[in-house]
Structures are given as C-alpha cells and as structure tokens.
Coordinates of C-alpha atoms and ligand atoms in Angstrom, one line a residue:
M18 CA 26.4 2.8 11.4
T19 CA 24.4 6.0 11.0
K20 CA 26.2 9.2 11.9
I21 CA 24.4 12.2 13.0
F22 CA 25.4 15.9 12.9
S23 CA 23.3 18.9 14.2
T24 CA 23.2 21.7 11.8
Q25 CA 20.8 24.0 13.9
K26 CA 23.6 26.4 15.0
Q27 CA 25.9 25.9 12.2
P28 CA 24.1 25.0 8.8
E29 CA 27.6 23.7 7.3
N30 CA 28.2 21.3 10.3
G31 CA 29.0 17.8 8.8
T32 CA 28.2 19.0 5.3
K33 CA 31.9 18.2 4.1
Y34 CA 31.6 14.6 5.7
A35 CA 28.1 14.1 4.1
A36 CA 29.3 15.3 0.7
G37 CA 32.2 12.9 0.8
V38 CA 29.6 10.2 1.6
I39 CA 27.4 11.4 -1.4
R40 CA 30.4 11.2 -3.7
S41 CA 31.4 7.8 -2.7
G42 CA 27.6 6.6 -3.5
G43 CA 26.3 6.6 0.1
L44 CA 22.9 8.1 1.5
V45 CA 22.7 11.2 3.4
A46 CA 19.2 12.5 4.8
F47 CA 19.0 16.3 5.0
P48 CA 16.7 18.9 6.0
T49 CA 14.8 21.0 3.6
E50 CA 12.2 23.9 4.1
T51 CA 9.4 21.3 3.2
V52 CA 10.6 17.9 4.7
Y53 CA 13.5 15.9 5.0
G54 CA 14.9 14.1 1.9
L55 CA 17.1 11.0 1.8
G56 CA 19.7 11.9 -1.0
A57 CA 22.3 10.2 -3.3
N58 CA 24.6 11.3 -6.0
G59 CA 22.0 12.1 -8.8
L60 CA 24.3 11.3 -11.6
D61 CA 25.2 7.9 -10.1
G62 CA 22.5 5.4 -11.1
E63 CA 23.9 2.7 -8.7
A64 CA 23.7 5.2 -5.8
V65 CA 20.1 6.1 -6.8
K66 CA 19.2 2.5 -6.5
R67 CA 20.1 2.4 -2.9
I68 CA 17.3 5.0 -2.2
F69 CA 14.7 2.8 -3.5
E70 CA 15.8 -0.2 -1.4
A71 CA 16.2 1.9 1.9
K72 CA 12.7 3.3 1.6
G73 CA 11.0 0.1 0.0
R74 CA 9.9 2.6 -2.7
P75 CA 8.1 1.2 -6.0
Q76 CA 10.4 1.2 -8.9
D77 CA 8.3 3.3 -11.1
N78 CA 8.2 6.4 -8.8
P79 CA 10.6 8.9 -10.1
L80 CA 12.9 11.2 -7.9
I81 CA 13.5 15.0 -7.7
L82 CA 17.1 16.3 -8.4
H83 CA 18.1 19.0 -5.8
V84 CA 20.4 21.6 -7.1
A85 CA 22.3 24.7 -5.7
R86 CA 22.3 27.1 -8.4
K87 CA 19.5 28.0 -10.9
N88 CA 22.0 27.6 -13.8
D89 CA 22.5 23.8 -12.8
V90 CA 19.4 23.1 -14.7
R91 CA 20.9 23.6 -17.9
E92 CA 23.0 20.2 -17.6
L93 CA 19.9 18.3 -16.5
W94 CA 17.1 19.5 -19.1
T95 CA 17.3 19.7 -22.9
S96 CA 16.9 23.2 -22.9
V97 CA 15.4 25.8 -20.4
P98 CA 12.1 27.2 -21.3
E99 CA 11.2 30.9 -20.9
R100 CA 8.4 29.9 -18.4
A101 CA 10.9 28.0 -16.3
K102 CA 13.3 31.1 -16.0
L103 CA 10.5 33.2 -15.1
L104 CA 9.3 30.8 -12.2
M105 CA 12.9 30.2 -10.9
D106 CA 13.3 33.9 -10.7
A107 CA 10.2 34.3 -8.7
F108 CA 10.4 31.2 -6.5
W109 CA 13.8 29.7 -6.4
P110 CA 15.2 29.1 -3.9
G111 CA 11.9 27.7 -2.6
P112 CA 9.4 25.0 -2.4
L113 CA 8.6 24.6 -6.2
T114 CA 9.9 21.5 -8.4
L115 CA 9.8 21.9 -12.1
I116 CA 9.6 19.0 -14.5
F117 CA 11.0 19.4 -18.2
N118 CA 12.5 17.2 -20.7
K119 CA 15.7 15.4 -19.5
S120 CA 19.1 15.4 -21.0
S121 CA 21.3 12.4 -21.3
A122 CA 23.2 13.2 -18.2
V123 CA 20.5 12.0 -15.9
P124 CA 20.4 8.3 -15.3
D125 CA 17.1 6.4 -16.1
E126 CA 17.3 5.4 -12.2
V127 CA 16.4 8.9 -11.4
T128 CA 13.3 9.1 -13.8
C129 CA 12.3 5.4 -13.8
G130 CA 12.5 5.7 -17.7
L131 CA 10.5 8.7 -18.2
D132 CA 11.8 11.5 -20.8
T133 CA 11.3 14.1 -18.1
V134 CA 13.1 15.1 -15.0
A135 CA 11.9 17.1 -11.8
V136 CA 14.5 19.5 -10.4
R137 CA 14.3 21.9 -7.4
M138 CA 16.4 24.5 -5.6
S139 CA 15.7 24.2 -1.7
E140 CA 16.1 27.5 0.3
N141 CA 17.3 25.3 3.4
K142 CA 21.1 26.6 4.2
T143 CA 22.1 23.0 5.1
A144 CA 20.6 21.6 2.1
L145 CA 22.5 24.1 -0.2
C146 CA 25.8 23.7 1.7
L147 CA 25.7 19.9 1.0
I148 CA 24.9 20.2 -2.6
R149 CA 27.6 22.5 -3.1
A150 CA 30.2 20.7 -1.3
A151 CA 29.0 17.5 -3.1
G152 CA 29.5 19.2 -6.7
V153 CA 26.8 17.0 -8.2
P154 CA 22.8 17.3 -8.1
I155 CA 21.4 15.2 -5.2
A156 CA 18.6 12.9 -6.0
A157 CA 16.2 12.8 -2.9
P158 CA 12.7 11.7 -2.1
S159 CA 11.2 12.4 1.1
A160 CA 13.3 10.8 4.0
N161 CA 10.5 8.2 5.3
L162 CA 9.8 4.5 4.5
S163 CA 7.4 4.3 1.4
G164 CA 4.0 4.9 2.5
K165 CA 4.5 6.5 5.8
P166 CA 4.0 10.4 6.6
S167 CA 6.9 12.3 5.4
P168 CA 9.6 13.4 8.0
T169 CA 9.7 16.7 9.2
T170 CA 12.2 16.3 12.0
A171 CA 15.3 14.4 12.3
Q172 CA 13.5 12.1 14.8
H173 CA 11.1 11.1 12.4
V174 CA 14.0 10.1 9.9
I175 CA 15.7 8.0 12.8
D176 CA 12.8 6.3 13.4
D177 CA 12.1 5.2 9.7
L178 CA 15.6 5.0 8.5
W179 CA 18.3 4.5 11.3
G180 CA 21.0 2.0 10.1
K181 CA 19.9 2.5 6.4
A182 CA 21.1 6.3 5.7
D183 CA 24.7 6.6 6.4
V184 CA 24.5 10.1 7.8
I185 CA 21.5 12.1 9.1
L186 CA 21.8 16.1 9.2
D187 CA 19.3 17.5 11.9
G188 CA 18.5 20.9 10.9
G189 CA 15.4 21.0 13.5
P190 CA 11.8 21.1 12.4
C191 CA 10.9 21.9 8.6
R192 CA 9.3 25.3 8.2
F193 CA 6.5 24.2 5.7
G194 CA 6.0 20.5 6.8
V195 CA 4.6 19.3 3.3
E196 CA 6.3 18.6 0.2
S197 CA 7.0 21.0 -2.6
T198 CA 4.5 22.2 -5.3
V199 CA 5.4 19.9 -8.4
L200 CA 4.6 21.4 -11.7
L201 CA 4.9 19.9 -15.1
L202 CA 6.3 22.3 -17.8
T203 CA 5.8 20.5 -21.0
G204 CA 2.4 21.3 -22.7
V205 CA 0.0 23.4 -20.7
P206 CA 1.7 23.9 -17.1
T207 CA 0.2 21.4 -14.8
I208 CA 0.2 21.2 -11.0
L209 CA 1.0 17.5 -10.2
R210 CA 1.0 18.0 -6.5
P211 CA 0.1 21.3 -4.5
G212 CA 2.5 22.8 -2.0
A213 CA 3.3 26.1 -0.4
V214 CA 3.7 27.8 -3.9
T215 CA 0.1 27.9 -5.0
K216 CA -1.8 28.0 -8.2
E217 CA -2.6 31.6 -7.8
M218 CA 1.2 32.3 -7.3
I219 CA 2.3 30.5 -10.5
E220 CA -0.5 32.2 -12.6
A221 CA 0.6 35.5 -11.6
V222 CA 4.1 34.8 -13.0
I223 CA 3.1 32.6 -16.0
G224 CA -0.6 32.7 -16.6
E225 CA -2.8 29.7 -17.1
T226 CA -1.9 26.8 -15.1
R227 CA -4.0 23.6 -14.8
L228 CA -4.4 21.2 -11.7
S229 CA -4.1 17.6 -12.2
K230 CA -7.1 15.6 -11.6
S231 CA -5.7 13.3 -9.3
I232 CA -5.1 16.1 -6.8
L233 CA -8.3 15.5 -4.8
Q234 CA -9.6 12.2 -6.2
P235 CA -8.3 8.6 -6.4
L236 CA -7.2 7.3 -9.9
G237 CA -9.8 5.2 -11.5
E238 CA -9.1 1.6 -12.4
G239 CA -6.5 1.5 -15.2
E240 CA -6.2 5.4 -15.3
R241 CA -2.6 6.7 -15.8
A242 CA -1.2 9.0 -13.3
A243 CA 0.6 12.0 -14.6
S244 CA 2.7 11.9 -11.6
P245 CA 3.4 8.2 -10.6
G246 CA 3.6 9.2 -6.9
M247 CA 0.0 10.0 -6.8
K248 CA -1.2 6.4 -7.6
Y249 CA 0.1 5.0 -4.3
K250 CA -1.3 5.0 -0.7
H251 CA 0.4 7.8 1.1
Y252 CA 1.0 9.6 4.1
A253 CA -0.7 6.8 6.0
P254 CA -0.3 6.1 9.8
E255 CA -1.4 2.9 11.3
A256 CA -4.7 4.2 12.9
E257 CA -7.5 4.8 10.6
V258 CA -8.0 8.5 9.5
I259 CA -11.5 9.9 8.9
I260 CA -12.2 13.4 7.5
A261 CA -15.4 15.1 8.2
E262 CA -16.7 17.6 5.5
G263 CA -18.9 20.6 5.5
D264 CA -18.2 23.9 7.1
A265 CA -16.6 23.9 10.6
K266 CA -19.7 23.7 12.7
T267 CA -21.1 20.8 10.6
A268 CA -17.9 18.9 10.6
A269 CA -17.8 19.1 14.4
G270 CA -21.3 17.7 14.6
I271 CA -20.4 14.8 12.5
I272 CA -17.1 14.0 14.4
R273 CA -18.9 14.3 17.8
R274 CA -21.6 11.7 16.6
E275 CA -18.9 9.3 15.2
Y276 CA -16.3 9.8 18.0
D277 CA -19.1 9.1 20.5
G278 CA -20.3 6.0 18.7
M279 CA -16.6 4.8 18.2
T280 CA -15.6 5.2 21.8
Q281 CA -18.8 3.5 23.0
S282 CA -17.6 0.4 21.1
G283 CA -14.0 0.6 22.7
K284 CA -11.9 2.4 20.1
R285 CA -9.4 4.7 21.1
C286 CA -10.0 8.0 19.3
I287 CA -8.2 11.4 18.7
I288 CA -9.8 14.6 17.1
L289 CA -7.2 16.7 15.4
T290 CA -9.0 20.1 15.5
S291 CA -8.2 23.9 15.2
E292 CA -8.0 26.9 17.4
E293 CA -11.2 28.1 15.9
N294 CA -12.9 24.8 16.7
Y295 CA -11.8 22.9 19.7
T296 CA -14.4 24.3 22.1
F297 CA -17.0 21.9 20.2
Y298 CA -15.1 18.9 21.5
K299 CA -15.2 19.6 25.5
G300 CA -14.9 16.3 27.4
R301 CA -13.4 14.2 24.4
H302 CA -9.8 13.5 23.5
Y303 CA -8.7 16.3 21.1
D304 CA -5.3 18.0 19.9
I305 CA -5.2 21.4 18.3
I306 CA -3.0 21.5 15.3
G307 CA -3.3 24.9 14.1
S308 CA -5.5 27.7 12.9
R309 CA -8.3 27.2 10.0
R310 CA -7.6 30.9 9.2
D311 CA -4.1 30.1 8.3
E312 CA -3.8 26.6 6.4
R313 CA -0.2 26.7 6.3
T314 CA -0.2 26.2 10.3
L315 CA -2.3 23.0 9.6
C316 CA 0.1 21.9 6.9
A317 CA 3.2 22.5 9.3
A318 CA 1.8 20.1 11.9
L319 CA 0.0 17.5 9.7
F320 CA 2.6 14.7 9.3
S321 CA 4.2 15.2 12.7
K322 CA 0.6 14.7 14.4
L323 CA -0.4 11.8 12.1
R324 CA 3.1 10.1 13.3
E325 CA 2.3 11.2 17.1
Y326 CA -1.0 9.3 17.0
S327 CA -0.2 6.6 14.5
D328 CA -0.2 3.5 17.2
T329 CA -1.3 5.2 20.2
V330 CA -5.0 5.5 18.9
D331 CA -7.4 3.5 16.6
V332 CA -9.1 6.3 14.9
I333 CA -8.0 9.8 14.1
F334 CA -10.8 12.3 13.3
T335 CA -9.9 15.5 11.3
E336 CA -11.9 18.4 9.8
A337 CA -11.8 19.1 6.1
V338 CA -11.0 22.8 4.9
P339 CA -11.8 24.3 1.8
P340 CA -9.6 23.1 -0.9
D341 CA -8.0 26.5 -2.4
G342 CA -4.7 28.2 -1.7
Y343 CA -2.7 26.4 0.8
G344 CA -5.9 24.2 1.9
L345 CA -5.4 22.4 -1.4
A346 CA -2.0 21.0 -0.3
Y347 CA -3.3 20.2 2.9
M348 CA -6.6 18.4 1.7
N349 CA -4.4 16.5 -0.8
R350 CA -2.2 15.0 1.9
L351 CA -5.0 14.3 4.2
L352 CA -7.2 12.7 1.8
R353 CA -4.5 10.2 1.0
A354 CA -3.6 9.7 4.6
A355 CA -7.4 8.7 5.1
G356 CA -7.5 6.5 1.9
F357 CA -10.1 8.9 0.7
R358 CA -12.4 7.9 3.8
T359 CA -14.8 11.1 4.1
V360 CA -17.9 11.5 6.3
S361 CA -20.5 14.1 5.4
E362 CA -24.1 14.9 6.9
Ligands
LIG12 O1 9.5 18.8 -1.0 C1 9.9 17.9 -1.8 O2 9.5 17.9 -2.9 C2 10.4 16.9 -1.0 C3 12.0 17.3 -0.5 C4 12.9 16.2 0.2 O3 12.7 18.1 -1.4 N1 10.8 15.7 -1.9 C5 9.9 14.8 -2.3 O4 10.2 13.8 -3.1 O5 8.5 14.9 -1.8 P1 9.2 12.7 -3.4 O6 9.8 11.5 -4.1 O7 8.7 12.0 -2.1 O8 8.2 13.0 -4.3 C6 8.4 13.4 -5.8 C7 7.0 13.4 -6.4 C8 6.5 12.1 -6.6 O9 5.1 12.1 -6.5 C9 6.8 11.8 -8.1 O10 6.0 10.8 -8.7 C10 6.9 13.1 -8.8 O11 7.4 14.2 -7.7 N2 7.8 13.1 -10.0 C11 9.2 12.9 -9.9 N3 9.7 13.1 -11.2 C12 8.7 13.2 -12.0 C13 8.6 13.2 -13.3 N4 9.6 13.2 -14.2 N5 7.1 13.3 -13.9 C14 6.2 13.2 -13.0 N6 6.2 13.2 -11.7 C15 7.5 13.0 -11.0
LIG13 MG1 7.6 11.3 -0.6

C-alpha cells in the first residue's frame, strides 16, 4: 500500500517515516522545485533497481543523486573542480544538476555503468528534510511512468505510481514545472538538458558553455547521446502534439487552418495558447497556458496541460517560442512531446 503525507503546511511532515523507508530499501516520491522525484537510497544498488522497475525505465538511462549539503559531492565525485564550486555557490540549492567523474562510493546501478555521476541539491524544503533524515544521497528520476510527461503535482504521481511507490509526499504543485538544467563538467562545460538555470546564467559564472546538439533535434541514426535520456521519446501524452512555427501571428494562422481541417474530419482538438494570442482562436476550443512574454509561465504549466488533455482530445496544437533563455527549456520539452512534429508556412 502507498502511504501519502501532505507536506504543504509542514515541510517535514512524514519525512522521518519516509526516511526510514529509504533506509530500508523502499521508494519515496517527493516534491522538488522542478518536478516530483521517485527516490531510493543512492548508495544501495538493489534499492535503485526498484526505481527502474517501477517506472519501466530503460536500463541505460542514469539517475541523478540528490544531496542536502554542497559538501556531500566530495564523497560522490573523484574531486570537486573549481568550476563546480563556483556554480554550487551561485545556484545551489536550485534547479541545476552537475555531472563529474564518479567515486567508487556510487553504485553502477545509479550511473548505468558510466564513469560520471549527476548530482543536484534541490531547494525544496521537504526534499531537503527527507535527504537529511535519510542520511544518504537519494537517487531520483522524475516520478512518472517512463515516456509520460513529468509529474508536477502529487495527483500526477498517484496516477502513474500508485501501489508502486511506498510513500508519496505531497508538497503541492512544483514551482518551475520542468526538470533541472543538466550540465556536464568533464571537458568544455556542456548543457545536456536546458532548464531554469539558463546558458546565459551559467556563462556569467564560468564563461564559455556549450549546448548539446540533441537539445533541439532528434538524434541521427547510430548517433550517441551525450545524455542517454535524450534519445528516448519523452513527455508524450496519448494525443498527437503538433507545434506551429513562426512568430505569434504566423503560428496562429497555421493552427487555425490545421485545426479547422482536422475538426471537420471528426478529430477532437485543443489549442494550447498564450495570454497574448488567444484572441486569434475565437470560436475554437483553446486553453491559455501562460504568457509568451515570460516563458517560465509556459514551462510551469506545460506538463500539467499535456496530461490534462492526454486522452480527452486527439490533437493538441501548440505555438513555438524563440528557443533562447527559458524558451529553450520549453522548446526542448515541447519538441519531444510532439515527436519533433512541426508545421511551418
Ligand atoms: O529536476 C530534475 O532533474 C528531476 C528532479 C526529480 O530532481 N529529475 C530528473 O531526473 O529529471 P531524470 O532521471 O528524469 O532525468 C535525468 C537526466 C536524464 O536525461 C539522464 O540521461 C541524465 O540526466 N543523466 C544522468 N546522469 C548522467 C550522466 N552521468 N551522464 C549524462 N547524462 C546523465
Ligand atoms: Mg524524467
């Protein structure tokens, strides 16, 4: 049986019990500022295997270790590079994951055999209480079934993992709604997955930082992903997702045309639009997900809206935004949800 505790009023509610579950090899879903995580003792290979089983996660997609103190990376990496120290001081606790060479303390089940390990310190109070009480780093991917949109509320976790997680800590909706920025620190620093800590913010602290090629495009046949997670179909609802490209007005024109065609042929459609654009869609079925002027609002709502319409419509229309700043994280998730299906004029 899955046990649920609400941590919205008291962040530490249930965390002692949940920490006991972690120490005895069980699974705990917990809130972070990005998305909910499904955690196990990160130093216990057998416990970590249960995460892969519960999610149906491919065996070659490594996990992030969550820590409660910056100093905890010392035991998990072979050394702590200067660049990492600067970034931890600037952005931890917060939505930035750092990857460096792993120490022998980290089981192969966490890294799927890679020589590097990903570590992050969440700013969520419940997450920090849980990790401190457990006294071990917590290995946690997003708490969704593999391939589904990441969970941004406890209800999403219940929908996907009821009966599979031993405990769910309900901390309310996640603040950012997209997963952390993942930064590889071996060699020239490279962003493998964009998030709320942007390229510009990282460069202001450590200088030149690259973007992985696979952020905005699918991998070619036989190409190797720097981050194994990038090669899988991701964030996908049951309904087909279509992205209209171009500036706001052009995208609206494309959506109206495609929407009308598809509705006439009997398909149920929804348009996910913005405060700036919804008037283009009068008389059609639309939902405002945020503001194009602040892509953080779009990021915060995206996964939740994809889940909401996942099996109540056949087609979800969306508008592209410029892929920079927070818009890069948004387009990275949206393109994967759409299987890279875009329509332009
Ligand atoms: O915000 C987040 O990061 C959330 C919360 C729960 O912390 N976690 C999360 O975990 O999104 P997950 O497992 O869904 O995504 C981790 C990503 C995957 O794309 C994985 O391939 C990559 O990080 N990754 C982990 N370890 C890696 C490594 N050693 N080298 C390259 N990529 C790695
Ligand atoms: Mg995930």
